[in-house]
Amino acid sequence: MKKTSLSKQAQLNAIADELRHHSTCPLRKTATQPVAGEGNPNAKIVFIGEAPGKNEDLSGRPFIGQAGKVLDELLASVNLKRKDVFITSIEKFRPPNNRVPTPKEIMACFPYLERQIAIIQPKIIVTLGRYALQRMLEWESGEKVSPPPMADYHGKKIPSKKGYIYLPLYHPAAALYNRKLLAVMKDDFLAVIR
Ligand code: URA
């Protein structure tokens, strides 16, 4: 029988399905549903946030609340649309009251993110906020890393032994608390397309 290989989208759909039905993440019990991520399976740029919030939990889609509006504005500032990129997060289930996910919760979800990255094979991995950056630096080095100071890292590309380039950015939600940061973020965002 001829062996057919699944399309990238089908493989990503299978991951979303596994998350929904088989994830061992403790947050699966309290969340409405997983937020696996969405976008272009052939994207050159993958955005990784921290964890879904309330709107994402209810809809199953990443970054659709207020922080998502900021992300859309940033994407538009460099002429990108959501369909050009892939958007996901480190933790795939909403933590109660949007608390920071625990290491156990993160590690239960991380293999799914690794598989998503392996399927998409992006050139650039944009981390949104310090927790996403922390986890990806740990993945890169194989060692524990403390939450990195974003003031030192934002907007500066970091080469990866794994063949990607990391671009750490402030989390879009930061612009909701500090409007002045939006200009910095727009400036940093130029590095996404350069
Ligand atoms: N923050 C995230 O990190 N991810 C979302 O999907 C929404 C807010």
XYZ file of N, CA and C and ligand atoms in Angstrom:
590
model
N 0.838 -1.196 0.000
C 0.000 0.000 0.000
C 0.878 1.253 0.000
N 0.465 2.263 -0.779
C 1.255 3.489 -0.851
C 1.169 4.247 0.484
N 2.348 4.657 0.966
C 2.368 5.387 2.230
C 2.161 6.880 1.960
N 1.145 7.464 2.514
C 0.952 8.900 2.305
C 1.407 9.641 3.558
N 2.175 10.737 3.359
C 2.595 11.472 4.547
C 1.571 12.572 4.823
N 1.317 12.774 6.096
C 0.332 13.780 6.489
C 0.860 15.176 6.188
N -0.025 16.060 5.766
C 0.385 17.446 5.550
C 0.764 18.062 6.889
N 1.493 19.158 6.821
C 1.872 19.842 8.060
C 0.620 20.232 8.855
N -0.394 20.723 8.140
C -1.617 21.129 8.849
C -2.258 19.933 9.552
N -2.266 18.781 8.862
C -2.862 17.591 9.478
C -2.067 17.178 10.713
N -0.754 17.314 10.636
C 0.073 16.963 11.809
C -0.197 17.930 12.968
N -0.358 19.204 12.637
C -0.658 20.189 13.691
C -2.047 19.927 14.283
N -2.984 19.548 13.418
C -4.331 19.223 13.915
C -4.283 18.022 14.855
N -3.419 17.062 14.520
C -3.312 15.864 15.366
C -2.774 16.238 16.748
N -1.849 17.195 16.781
C -1.313 17.657 18.069
C -2.423 18.323 18.888
N -3.217 19.150 18.221
C -4.318 19.828 18.924
C -5.287 18.791 19.494
N -5.526 17.763 18.716
C -6.429 16.695 19.151
C -5.876 15.931 20.357
N -4.589 15.640 20.298
C -3.936 14.947 21.426
C -3.996 15.785 22.689
N -3.736 17.073 22.511
C -3.784 17.968 23.676
C -5.163 17.920 24.320
N -6.184 17.964 23.468
C -7.564 17.986 23.964
C -7.921 16.710 24.722
N -7.462 15.578 24.194
C -7.940 14.310 24.750
C -6.951 13.591 25.653
N -5.657 13.857 25.492
C -4.684 13.015 26.199
C -3.654 13.776 27.021
N -3.685 15.107 26.998
C -2.630 15.823 27.711
C -2.638 15.472 29.204
N -1.442 15.348 29.761
C -1.327 15.070 31.199
C -1.176 16.377 31.996
N -1.300 17.517 31.305
C -1.168 18.787 32.017
C -2.289 18.910 33.060
N -1.933 19.191 34.334
C -2.964 19.303 35.377
C -4.021 20.362 35.047
N -3.647 21.348 34.238
C -4.593 22.427 33.925
C -5.712 21.979 32.984
N -5.574 20.807 32.405
C -6.636 20.303 31.512
C -7.952 20.172 32.282
N -7.833 19.919 33.599
C -9.039 19.711 34.426
C -9.814 21.019 34.637
N -9.083 22.138 34.697
C -9.758 23.403 35.020
C -10.023 24.258 33.778
N -9.276 24.028 32.720
C -9.449 24.851 31.517
C -10.665 24.374 30.722
N -11.239 25.285 29.936
C -12.362 24.912 29.069
C -11.890 23.990 27.961
N -10.745 24.329 27.395
C -10.198 23.566 26.273
C -8.728 23.984 26.086
N -7.957 23.202 25.336
C -6.583 23.648 25.064
C -6.587 24.757 24.023
N -5.532 25.551 24.042
C -5.308 26.515 22.962
C -3.995 26.098 22.323
N -4.101 25.307 21.278
C -2.901 24.705 20.688
C -2.078 25.725 19.915
N -2.771 26.683 19.297
C -2.079 27.643 18.444
C -2.684 27.594 17.065
N -2.388 28.600 16.255
C -2.949 28.616 14.896
C -2.105 29.484 13.986
N -2.301 29.278 12.702
C -1.587 30.090 11.725
C -1.106 29.242 10.571
N -0.070 29.743 9.930
C 0.447 29.127 8.715
C 1.383 27.963 9.059
N 1.059 26.750 8.619
C 1.918 25.608 8.943
C 3.309 25.710 8.299
N 3.437 26.602 7.301
C 4.743 26.811 6.662
C 5.378 28.132 7.068
N 4.921 28.661 8.208
C 5.396 29.985 8.622
C 6.904 29.999 8.834
N 7.504 31.126 8.498
C 8.929 31.316 8.794
C 9.090 31.904 10.195
N 7.991 32.425 10.722
C 8.039 33.076 12.033
C 6.991 32.443 12.952
N 7.443 31.991 14.112
C 6.525 31.449 15.122
C 6.571 32.364 16.347
N 5.413 32.762 16.822
C 5.314 33.585 18.032
C 4.908 32.690 19.197
N 5.640 32.819 20.295
C 5.343 31.987 21.465
C 5.045 32.872 22.668
N 3.796 32.830 23.116
C 3.389 33.571 24.313
C 3.549 32.706 25.549
N 2.934 33.154 26.630
C 3.087 32.438 27.898
C 1.986 31.388 28.089
N 0.758 31.838 28.195
C -0.359 30.919 28.459
C -1.654 31.591 28.028
N -2.658 30.800 27.664
C -3.928 31.401 27.264
C -4.586 32.136 28.427
N -5.308 33.186 28.120
C -6.120 33.895 29.113
C -7.581 33.482 28.953
N -8.472 34.281 29.545
C -9.886 33.909 29.574
C -10.505 33.806 28.168
N -10.270 34.820 27.355
C -10.875 34.809 26.011
C -10.357 33.651 25.171
N -9.073 33.382 25.322
C -8.458 32.297 24.554
C -9.020 30.955 25.021
N -9.184 30.831 26.340
C -9.720 29.594 26.920
C -11.133 29.331 26.393
N -11.917 30.390 26.291
C -13.310 30.212 25.861
C -13.411 29.933 24.365
N -12.507 30.518 23.598
C -12.614 30.385 22.129
C -11.727 29.277 21.567
N -10.679 28.907 22.305
C -9.720 27.928 21.788
C -8.702 28.535 20.831
N -8.688 29.880 20.745
C -7.760 30.555 19.810
C -6.758 31.441 20.573
N -5.511 31.503 20.081
C -4.497 32.279 20.808
C -4.630 33.793 20.586
N -4.292 34.533 21.606
C -4.174 35.996 21.502
C -5.371 36.651 20.816
N -6.554 36.457 21.399
C -7.713 37.145 20.808
C -8.297 38.203 21.757
N -7.701 38.368 22.944
C -8.168 39.401 23.873
C -7.434 40.716 23.627
N -7.309 41.516 24.682
C -6.671 42.834 24.554
C -5.211 42.718 24.106
N -4.491 41.751 24.682
C -3.083 41.569 24.273
C -3.018 41.164 22.800
N -4.016 40.417 22.357
C -4.071 39.998 20.954
C -4.248 41.189 20.026
N -5.018 42.195 20.507
C -5.201 43.404 19.668
C -3.861 44.116 19.491
N -3.076 44.144 20.577
C -1.743 44.762 20.482
C -0.885 43.950 19.510
N -0.946 42.631 19.629
C -0.156 41.785 18.718
C -0.573 42.043 17.258
N -1.875 42.152 17.022
C -2.348 42.440 15.651
C -1.796 43.777 15.160
N -1.774 44.756 16.068
C -1.254 46.081 15.687
C 0.237 45.987 15.341
N 0.965 45.210 16.140
C 2.404 45.049 15.892
C 2.638 44.309 14.570
N 1.851 43.275 14.329
C 1.987 42.540 13.059
C 1.709 43.477 11.884
N 0.627 44.256 12.011
C 0.263 45.174 10.917
C 1.365 46.210 10.690
N 2.086 46.577 11.766
C 3.126 47.599 11.627
C 4.278 47.128 10.736
N 4.399 45.808 10.559
C 5.437 45.295 9.641
C 4.778 44.541 8.474
N 3.521 44.911 8.218
C 2.782 44.339 7.079
C 2.617 42.829 7.130
N 2.494 42.298 8.331
C 2.236 40.864 8.446
C 0.802 40.649 8.906
N 0.259 39.517 8.484
C -1.078 39.126 8.947
C -0.940 37.838 9.741
N -1.960 37.547 10.525
C -1.912 36.296 11.296
C -1.716 35.080 10.395
N -2.277 35.135 9.199
C -2.164 33.956 8.333
C -0.736 33.764 7.790
N 0.123 34.751 7.990
C 1.516 34.626 7.538
C 2.391 33.927 8.572
N 1.957 33.918 9.814
C 2.810 33.444 10.915
C 2.078 32.345 11.686
N 2.759 31.761 12.666
C 2.090 30.804 13.552
C 2.178 31.361 14.965
N 1.054 31.332 15.675
C 0.992 31.915 17.014
C 0.588 30.836 18.018
N 1.393 30.681 19.051
C 1.073 29.680 20.065
C 1.616 30.145 21.417
N 1.669 29.250 22.376
C 2.261 29.619 23.670
C 2.937 28.412 24.309
N 3.700 28.703 25.349
C 4.436 27.664 26.075
C 3.447 26.716 26.752
N 2.506 27.317 27.474
C 1.484 26.541 28.187
C 0.222 26.544 27.318
N -0.368 25.379 27.158
C -1.497 25.291 26.223
C -2.869 25.396 26.892
N -2.894 25.417 28.240
C -4.170 25.512 28.959
C -4.150 26.748 29.855
N -5.312 27.365 30.013
C -5.361 28.567 30.853
C -5.165 28.219 32.336
N -4.197 28.872 32.984
C -4.060 28.695 34.441
C -5.174 29.477 35.142
N -5.734 28.939 36.239
C -6.805 29.655 36.940
C -6.379 31.073 37.291
N -7.274 32.013 37.062
C -7.013 33.436 37.335
C -5.742 33.951 36.661
N -5.362 33.325 35.581
C -4.182 33.761 34.793
C -2.895 33.783 35.598
N -2.807 32.910 36.613
C -1.541 32.866 37.358
C -0.438 32.309 36.442
N 0.802 32.489 36.891
C 1.935 31.972 36.115
C 1.888 30.439 36.175
N 2.016 29.765 35.032
C 1.996 28.296 35.086
C 3.183 27.733 35.860
N 2.965 26.617 36.542
C 4.047 26.005 37.318
C 4.981 25.248 36.366
N 6.218 24.950 36.834
C 7.123 24.162 35.985
C 6.500 22.826 35.562
N 5.750 22.193 36.455
C 5.139 20.906 36.111
C 4.136 21.071 34.961
N 3.335 22.142 35.042
C 2.337 22.391 33.986
C 3.042 22.701 32.664
N 4.089 23.497 32.760
C 4.823 23.862 31.543
C 5.462 22.621 30.909
N 6.068 21.792 31.738
C 6.772 20.626 31.183
C 5.807 19.602 30.595
N 4.557 19.598 31.113
C 3.566 18.679 30.536
C 3.178 19.139 29.127
N 3.223 20.435 28.896
C 2.810 20.965 27.591
C 3.975 21.122 26.618
N 5.175 21.202 27.139
C 6.301 21.568 26.270
C 6.562 20.597 25.107
N 6.405 19.276 25.324
C 6.638 18.368 24.192
C 5.746 18.684 22.982
N 4.562 19.220 23.239
C 3.666 19.573 22.127
C 4.233 20.758 21.356
N 4.796 21.709 22.096
C 5.411 22.859 21.426
C 6.638 22.411 20.623
N 7.417 21.532 21.207
C 8.593 21.015 20.475
C 8.169 20.381 19.157
N 7.085 19.618 19.219
C 6.606 18.961 17.992
C 6.073 19.986 16.992
N 5.393 21.007 17.492
C 4.900 22.042 16.576
C 6.071 22.716 15.852
N 7.109 23.007 16.606
C 8.282 23.663 16.004
C 8.936 22.727 14.979
N 9.024 21.446 15.330
C 9.664 20.483 14.415
C 8.873 20.355 13.107
N 7.578 20.494 13.183
C 6.746 20.396 11.974
C 6.876 21.674 11.139
N 6.755 22.804 11.804
C 6.738 24.081 11.071
C 8.127 24.452 10.557
N 9.161 24.141 11.332
C 10.542 24.497 10.958
C 10.698 25.986 10.652
N 10.360 26.849 11.620
C 10.471 28.288 11.351
C 11.933 28.737 11.300
N 12.123 29.931 10.755
C 13.474 30.524 10.804
C 13.618 31.280 12.126
N 12.548 31.998 12.477
C 12.611 32.847 13.670
C 11.572 32.402 14.693
N 12.021 32.280 15.934
C 11.106 31.997 17.037
C 11.044 33.261 17.892
N 9.901 33.921 17.851
C 9.730 35.147 18.615
C 9.115 34.781 19.966
N 9.842 35.079 21.036
C 9.291 34.815 22.367
C 8.641 36.092 22.883
N 7.436 35.954 23.406
C 6.683 37.115 23.891
C 6.687 37.098 25.417
N 7.491 37.958 26.003
C 7.561 38.034 27.459
C 8.659 37.156 28.036
N 8.938 37.388 29.324
C 10.123 36.768 29.925
C 9.957 35.269 30.192
N 8.731 34.807 30.445
C 8.591 33.384 30.760
C 8.786 32.524 29.507
N 8.295 33.028 28.386
C 8.511 32.288 27.128
C 10.004 32.277 26.798
N 10.647 33.423 26.996
C 12.093 33.481 26.737
C 12.845 32.545 27.677
N 12.470 32.584 28.956
C 13.138 31.717 29.942
C 13.067 30.253 29.511
N 11.868 29.817 29.150
C 11.701 28.396 28.796
C 12.496 28.036 27.538
N 12.501 28.944 26.547
C 13.214 28.621 25.318
C 14.728 28.640 25.547
N 15.203 29.503 26.443
C 16.638 29.502 26.776
C 17.001 28.209 27.504
N 16.081 27.726 28.329
C 16.323 26.450 29.027
C 16.360 25.299 28.027
N 15.449 25.355 27.080
C 15.406 24.317 26.032
C 16.722 24.326 25.248
N 17.158 25.516 24.945
C 18.381 25.686 24.155
C 19.610 25.157 24.905
N 19.695 25.508 26.199
C 20.913 25.184 26.947
C 20.818 23.841 27.665
N 19.589 23.351 27.856
C 19.410 22.122 28.634
C 19.646 22.340 30.121
N 19.666 23.594 30.535
C 19.886 23.898 31.959
C 18.808 24.844 32.485
N 18.676 24.873 33.820
C 17.718 25.819 34.431
C 18.218 27.234 34.221
N 17.292 28.136 33.943
C 17.639 29.537 33.701
C 16.665 30.380 34.536
N 17.144 31.464 35.159
C 16.204 32.334 35.891
C 15.480 33.231 34.895
N 14.312 33.757 35.292
C 13.597 34.628 34.353
C 14.501 35.773 33.888
N 14.761 35.869 32.592
C 15.718 36.874 32.109
C 15.150 38.297 32.148
N 15.996 39.291 32.418
C 15.504 40.681 32.414
C 15.225 41.129 30.978
N 13.964 41.425 30.685
C 13.598 41.755 29.301
C 14.302 43.010 28.811
N 14.623 43.918 29.758
C 15.300 45.155 29.351
C 16.626 44.838 28.639
N 17.260 43.723 29.023
C 18.540 43.352 28.397
C 18.354 42.594 27.077
N 17.228 41.942 26.936
C 17.085 41.003 25.825
C 16.210 41.490 24.659
N 15.262 42.404 24.956
C 14.237 42.684 23.943
C 14.834 43.215 22.630
N 14.324 42.690 21.537
C 14.708 43.191 20.208
C 16.046 42.698 19.695
N 16.748 41.860 20.491
C 18.071 41.392 20.048
C 17.997 39.915 19.658
N 18.373 39.626 18.440
C 18.298 38.240 17.978
C 19.365 37.377 18.646
N 18.985 36.136 18.937
C 19.924 35.197 19.562
C 20.014 33.972 18.655
N 21.216 33.630 18.167
C 21.316 32.421 17.338
C 21.117 31.175 18.194
N 20.619 30.135 17.557
C 20.344 28.906 18.289
C 21.134 27.762 17.690
N 21.610 26.870 18.574
C 22.322 25.680 18.089
C 21.354 24.787 17.309
N 20.075 24.955 17.596
C 19.076 24.116 16.958
C 18.726 24.600 15.547
N 19.330 25.700 15.138
C 19.130 26.154 13.770
C 18.086 27.260 13.620
N 17.494 27.701 14.724
C 16.534 28.797 14.645
C 17.229 30.075 15.099
N 16.527 31.178 14.945
C 16.989 32.420 15.561
C 15.896 32.837 16.539
N 16.279 33.093 17.787
C 15.297 33.584 18.752
C 15.265 35.096 18.693
N 14.056 35.628 18.770
C 13.914 37.076 18.902
C 13.022 37.347 20.121
N 13.638 37.738 21.251
C 12.838 38.019 22.441
C 12.175 39.401 22.338
N 10.878 39.425 22.562
C 10.151 40.702 22.578
C 9.385 40.821 23.888
N 9.047 42.050 24.248
C 8.151 42.236 25.387
C 6.820 41.566 25.073
N 6.142 41.121 26.131
C 4.811 40.551 25.917
C 3.854 41.677 25.495
N 3.004 41.433 24.493
C 2.090 42.501 24.045
C 1.245 43.085 25.177
N 0.934 42.281 26.195
C 0.125 42.797 27.314
C 0.852 43.934 28.030
N 2.185 43.974 27.954
C 2.944 45.020 28.647
C 2.537 46.400 28.126
N 2.171 46.473 26.843
C 1.775 47.771 26.272
C 0.428 48.235 26.812
N -0.348 47.309 27.377
C -1.646 47.695 27.949
C -1.449 48.444 29.263
N -0.347 48.138 29.953
C -0.062 48.798 31.229
C 0.833 50.006 31.039
N 1.617 49.992 29.989
C 2.579 51.069 29.764
C 2.560 51.424 28.274
N 1.734 52.424 27.919
C 1.545 52.753 26.494
C 2.855 53.187 25.847
N 3.782 53.713 26.653
C 5.058 54.171 26.078
C 5.835 52.998 25.481
N 5.577 51.820 26.042
C 6.304 50.635 25.549
C 5.919 50.279 24.119
N 4.740 50.726 23.681
C 4.278 50.353 22.341
C 5.268 50.802 21.263
N 5.818 52.006 21.432
C 6.786 52.511 20.451
C 8.044 51.643 20.455
N 8.495 51.258 21.650
C 9.670 50.369 21.761
C 9.356 49.033 21.082
N 8.157 48.545 21.327
C 7.785 47.248 20.766
C 7.698 47.311 19.243
N 7.187 48.425 18.731
C 7.113 48.570 17.260
C 8.518 48.590 16.673
N 9.414 49.260 17.366
C 10.792 49.322 16.905
C 11.417 47.916 16.941
N 11.217 47.210 18.054
C 11.731 45.833 18.171
C 11.150 44.937 17.082
N 9.884 45.196 16.771
C 9.181 44.317 15.841
C 9.797 44.359 14.439
N 10.488 45.451 14.119
C 11.133 45.536 12.809
C 12.116 44.394 12.602
N 12.708 43.923 13.724
C 13.678 42.820 13.633
C 13.013 41.513 13.182
N 11.696 41.438 13.296
C 10.973 40.244 12.854
C 11.141 40.054 11.347
N 11.176 41.171 10.622
C 11.226 41.062 9.149
C 12.612 41.381 8.576
N 13.571 41.663 9.452
C 14.906 42.003 8.923
C 15.865 40.825 8.990
N -1.113 35.783 26.524
C -0.481 34.730 26.006
O 0.690 34.516 26.298
N -1.145 33.954 25.146
C -2.414 34.197 24.764
O -2.972 33.461 23.942
C -3.037 35.318 25.330
C -2.375 36.092 26.212
